[in-house]
Amino acid sequence: MRLPRVLLMACALTALSSPANAQLLLDYIPVPNGTAPVDAIARSGNTVYVGGSRDFLDQPPFDYLGPITGSCQRIDAGGNLMPGFPEVIGSVSAVAPDGAGGWFVGGSFSKIGGFTATGLAHVRSDLTVDPAWLPTLYNVGISAIAVSGSTVFVGGHFDASPGVPREDLAALDAVTGACLPFHAGGISGSVRALVVSGSTLYVGGIFGLMGGQPRQNLAALDATTGSALAWTANANAPVWSLVLDGSRLYVSGDFTGLGGFVRNYIGSVNAATGVVDGWNPNADLQVRAMAIDGGTLYVGGRFSSIGGQARTRLAALSTTTGLASAWNPGADGEVGELAVLGGLVYAGGVFTHIGGQTRVRLAAIDGTTGAPTAWNPGAGREVLAIVPSASGITVGGAFNSVGGKARNALAAFDASTGAVTTWDPNPNGPIHSIVTDGTTVWVGGSFSSIGGQARNNLAALSAATGLATSWAPNPDGPVQGLTLSGGTLYVAGQFTTISGASRLNAAALSTTTGAATTWNPGANAQVRRILPVGGAVFVCGSFTSVGGLARTGIAKLNATTGAADAGWDAQSPTDVHAMTTDGTTLFVDGPFTAIGGALRKNIGALDVATGIATAFDPNPTYPSPLDGRWDLLLSGSKLYVTIWAPGGDPKFSGQVRNILAELNVPSGTPTSWYPPFTGGNMSRAGLHLHQSILYLGGDFSLPEPSGVERRGLAAWDLSVIVGVGPDSPSGSRVALRPNPSTGRVSIGFSLARGSRVRVDVVDLQGRAVARPADQWMAGGGHEVAWDGSTPQGRAKPGIYFVRVTTEDGVTTRRLAILNH
């Protein structure tokens, strides 16, 4: 007899009355910035150490580590994140107060707070997204927003909507989001700056036509109709910023001519007539941002001279004379955004230092002295918008993390909270390997300074302070791999001398003195990994000779002398990238097609005693002939493999597994666990297992439940139990209606007190597939709606768990989803 669908689902719920094992993504793990991979990971106790490398394009390692936040957040006066702002997926280039404690937000984003958006949204004062104000524009990139009463002007680069022809500039109703009759015509360019004053809208950007009239990069429009006024102050190159001060309009950008006069990158015009006045600071390069405070105009950009003085990317100009004042903080990178409040100048851009202090893309500067204040939240990538207020500073940009710490290529964070610690050795080059005994942290890479001392490519750092110890072997080339074995540190890389001794690409050092032991295999090319197993030492790399014998890619060596074992020859035809072992079997990977006397593509297993290939044969396939790049880590009966195949997704037993795969041992077949990566390049990767926590570093894209992209660093709890727990201590109860559901669910709960609330929908593998809410909520009853959507599309039929996390605890309920 065929059971009804609902009864079948009820049976499934009964069968799952006991907890289920799953791999849960730990969303509190911080993320690095940039595109270069995290190459090294180590953990001791509750501290995780991470090191960064360079990428294929030689982009530098990360210089920042912080929490996943999305691209728009609020920061308090102490530089701390303020909870509850809805996460934005994409970039934010413009933020404007709505006059009621909320904000209009614009940029190039697809979602905000779980709502689908097309680059525009309204966040209300209670930090909720206004579902009635989600305008639909096409191919939206918003660069500027100006609010005037019940009208929101938006500018950028966007296409006309069917039936409502608005290109690059539009006026929207502040309540409904509907397009108003305002129409500036076909601009065929882009709008970068907007200022509204009474019945006039001033527009700057890159265009040759505005309001139906020829206007070059600068125009004044009727704010009701969009028609161009008889006001001409053409700029001969793009305009980036506008500031209105009474009867004067300040203009800055890339131009060298303004209104028929020579004006290099900055000038001012009469706001009523458009006539250029005599104010002329004469910058030597682009002025990108301006902010006014009384008789002072603060400016930022790329210049090194302005107002008659040498000023590096930041200056304060007299609004009377145009001369630069003594205010001179200086920045080491472009300043693209400025705002002033309460005597402080807030700066955003791509810089990493201001006023001689480390300030990563965000800074607050004393408006009188030019000294950076202690406010130092940091941002992972460029900051494009800053709106300060008495209740907090709202920032937007191209980042997906703000509120972290500046850290060059090497950092440590708390394993339980993800908070970046004060440990900051500050190396001046990439880090490729990290090992620690809990007291000392040994790091290898390509650097000449670390922990406050000159150290070449290898150093021992205090786990407490990050300072370099006196231990200083100073190898003359890069270090690729480190292995700690008792009082010996094995060092792999590309060097010829270390600790004053001749050692070709591999060495064993005393962890106490740094002196080289007698172990001296002398590899004729790079060694990538060294692995002591039993009474022997295995090495792998790109060599063809090691330990006095011809050995390609991998060899078994005497643990005392480094001589190659004559009876152990895996006969690899090419180099070997990585190794891991259970003591009797050596798992290896690389670009080989045969190893250990058997056909094995890229991955195989060798008998530790004989070097002969075992039956383990995952036999991956590719859609292109290009070989992939791989790394390995063994945990019990599971082998974790990092994978990247340039020509497309590799497959194991016909199943796609790219970036990371979990394989069964000894069968080599993939398990069902496969994180939903959306892209990446695992040319180098860090894999580390600490108890049940698997850490992955590299260059990859992995969506969080909210859809915000996690890049560079992730961690999963491999033993987390997904099940139903008791009501949280707050007394909250969770009700799901309907349940079973066809995908749309109302999640009801009550709070005994105000709290930040996060609602996650988790699948049977422990992956959070959706986050319907993540915000502060007042005490009392609440309902959160989930429409069944996930970053990968509609949720498939099956069993899920709805988890409500408050400051007082966690409550989980099972949810059955039927066929849609």
PDB file of C-alpha atoms in Angstrom, residues 132 136 143 261 269 296 310 315 317 333 342 368 394 463 471 568 627 638 656 661-662 703 787:
ATOM      1  CA  ALA A 132       7.471  48.609   0.439  1.00  0.00           C
ATOM      2  CA  THR A 136      13.106  47.950  -9.570  1.00  0.00           C
ATOM      3  CA  SER A 143      26.867  55.930  -6.814  1.00  0.00           C
ATOM      4  CA  PHE A 261      38.973  78.339 -16.635  1.00  0.00           C
ATOM      5  CA  VAL A 269      31.342  78.022  -8.906  1.00  0.00           C
ATOM      6  CA  THR A 296      37.461  74.640   6.226  1.00  0.00           C
ATOM      7  CA  ALA A 310      52.886  69.322  -0.138  1.00  0.00           C
ATOM      8  CA  ALA A 315      44.382  68.303   3.165  1.00  0.00           C
ATOM      9  CA  LEU A 317      41.732  74.120   2.613  1.00  0.00           C
ATOM     10  CA  GLY A 333      46.627  55.253  -0.383  1.00  0.00           C
ATOM     11  CA  GLY A 342      31.769  66.846  16.051  1.00  0.00           C
ATOM     12  CA  THR A 368      42.207  70.526  14.339  1.00  0.00           C
ATOM     13  CA  THR A 394      27.271  54.045   8.986  1.00  0.00           C
ATOM     14  CA  ALA A 463      52.756  32.627  21.398  1.00  0.00           C
ATOM     15  CA  TRP A 471      66.120  31.460  17.570  1.00  0.00           C
ATOM     16  CA  TRP A 568      61.515   2.081  -1.355  1.00  0.00           C
ATOM     17  CA  ASP A 627      45.702  18.588 -14.231  1.00  0.00           C
ATOM     18  CA  LYS A 638      37.882  10.172   5.905  1.00  0.00           C
ATOM     19  CA  VAL A 656      31.283  16.886  -8.788  1.00  0.00           C
ATOM     20  CA  ALA A 661      36.030  16.776  -1.070  1.00  0.00           C
ATOM     21  CA  GLU A 662      35.494  14.264   1.715  1.00  0.00           C
ATOM     22  CA  PRO A 703      28.023  31.730   0.643  1.00  0.00           C
ATOM     23  CA  ASP A 787       9.631  31.876   1.713  1.00  0.00           C
TER      24      ASP A 787
END
